[in-house]
C-alpha angles and dihedrals in degrees: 000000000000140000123208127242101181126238139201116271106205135194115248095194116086118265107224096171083171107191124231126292125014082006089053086054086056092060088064097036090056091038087057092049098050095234085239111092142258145238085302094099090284088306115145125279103254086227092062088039077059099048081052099055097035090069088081104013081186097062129119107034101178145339106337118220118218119193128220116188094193131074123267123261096038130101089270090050089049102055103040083055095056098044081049092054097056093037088060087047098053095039099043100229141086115291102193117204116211136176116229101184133173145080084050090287103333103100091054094043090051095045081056086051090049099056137114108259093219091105100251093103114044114145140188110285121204145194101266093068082088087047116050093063096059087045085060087234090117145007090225126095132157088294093073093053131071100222118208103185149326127246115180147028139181126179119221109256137212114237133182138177109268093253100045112136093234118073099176144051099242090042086059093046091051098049084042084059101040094038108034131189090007087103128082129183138165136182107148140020122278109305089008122156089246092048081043097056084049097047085051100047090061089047092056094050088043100251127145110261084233099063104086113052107237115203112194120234143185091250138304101300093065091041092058087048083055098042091048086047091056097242094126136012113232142358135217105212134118107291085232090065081049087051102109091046094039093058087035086056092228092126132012137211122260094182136309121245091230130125081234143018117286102246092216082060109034089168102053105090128223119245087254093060094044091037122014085244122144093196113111125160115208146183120215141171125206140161115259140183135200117271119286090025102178098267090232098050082053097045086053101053082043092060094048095049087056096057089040089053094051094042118110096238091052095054088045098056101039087048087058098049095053090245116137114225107230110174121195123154128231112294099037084051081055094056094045089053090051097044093046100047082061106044087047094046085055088049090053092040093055096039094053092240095113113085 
């Protein structure tokens, strides 16, 4: 029943490429240390913080900017506040968080483009850098960014009122295809990630767009009011957004889009276990720079986001946000940017969303 529209598949081990000489005594130096915290309430060693700093012992020279192209207050903000807040611990100067809003993501992922590559502005990069190109809103896409590492991930999930007749994936897809356009389900606004990861879910299983009903929302939260009222049918939205209805058991899951199980919801399984399908839609944050950022300044931030992934607090805080933690380094977070660019650009393209 499905057709496969390949997704990225992404480390989740650090990536500490250390280069030659003091970084390769780093290395060492984080090896030694065990990269994974101490006593401190799971905060890193100091002498892997060091390790960290000694790659460029140049680097930072100042106050370091990091963008944020969301507004604050919001998941996105949060995050980048908290990973600011470590970076400007470990590496003993201000990390200054600023929201850069506007053209739904465009102005703040422009302003990371436009930096100096010298290191002292980076900024949170998000999905919808592999989106707003094919929406015609921007010329600028993951290639015209260094990324240094990811640091989250959350797959779209299927979810359905407590008392809906299908309990599975693969229950709701067949009554979809036996039953179209008698569905409707919402999530997100128009063109949206999470309309996109329906619209690319019946692609994949080789169903009309048109045969589910999408009412746009405001977000997930309003979308869920609606679900438990019983004025739609499903949404396709991170379970951890689901969470409250989900332990109030107001909705259930039906599977999650993502290349793994969600680990808030160890139950829930993935499309490929229910049905053999490769096709996942994600969200994911990670820390980007401008292009030709100097190798050891990156190395250096990479290094620090990996402590900062593995740290307790961090952990804690994603965990009760209902945000998944997905670490890759920097190269593999390269690859991701590239790969998902292209399978959402052939979702778009199929779906009649790219222009």
């Amino acid at each position: 029943m499905t057709r496969s529209i390949p997704s990225p598949v992404v480390s989740s081990r650090p990536s500490r490429r250390l280069l030659s000489g003091i970084a390769g005594v780093a290395a060492l130096a984080l090896v030694a240390a065990g990269c994974s915290g101490t006593a401190d309430e799971g905060a890193p060693d100091d002498s892997a913080v060091q390790a960290c700093n000694d790659i460029n012992a140049d680097y930072p020279s100042g106050p370091v900017e990091l963008i944020v192209p969301w507004a604050a207050g919001g998941g996105t903000d949060g995050v980048a506040r908290l990973i600011g807040e470590q970076l400007s611990t470990q590496m003993s100067t201000n990390v200054n968080v600023v929201n850069r809003t506007g053209g739904s993501g465009v102005v703040g992922h422009q302003a990371m483009v436009d930096a100096n590559p010298d290191g002292q502005a980076i900024g949170l990069v998000t999905v919808e850098i592999g989106m707003m190109h094919h929406q015609g809103l921007t010329d600028i896409s993951g290639e015209d960014l260094t990324a240094i590492s990811q640091m989250n991930e959350d797959g779209a999930g299927i979810t359905v009122a407590a008392d809906a007749e299908w309990d599975t994936a693969e229950e709701l897809l067949t009554y979809i295809e036996e039953h179209p356009g008698e569905v409707t389900a919402s999530g997100t606004g128009q063109g949206g990630i999470w309309h996109l990861a329906l619209l690319g879910m019946l692609l994949d299983n080789d169903l009309p767009v048109d045969s589910v009903n999408f009412v746009p929302s405001e977000g997930a939260a309003p979308a869920l009011q609606e679900l438990v009222a019983g004025g739609i049918d499903m949404t396709t939205n991170a379970l951890g957004e689901s969470k409250t209805m989900l332990d109030s058991d107001r909705a259930k899951a039906l599977g999650v889009m993502g290349t793994e199980r969600d680990p808030a919801f160890p139950d829930v399984e993935t499309l490929q276990e229910q049905l053999g399908s490769e096709y996942s839609m994600t969200v994911w944050r990670g820390i980007a720079g401008p292009k030709e950022m100097d190798p050891t300044v990156v190395e250096e931030l990479e290094c620090h986001l990996g402590l900062i992934a593995e740290s307790d607090s961090f952990e804690d805080f994603m965990t009760k946000s209902g945000l998944g933690v997905k670490y890759a380094g920097a190269e593999d977070f390269q690859t991701l940017m590239a790969e998902d660019d292209a399978t959402k650009g052939e979702v778009m393209e199929e779906a009649g969303l790219a222009k």
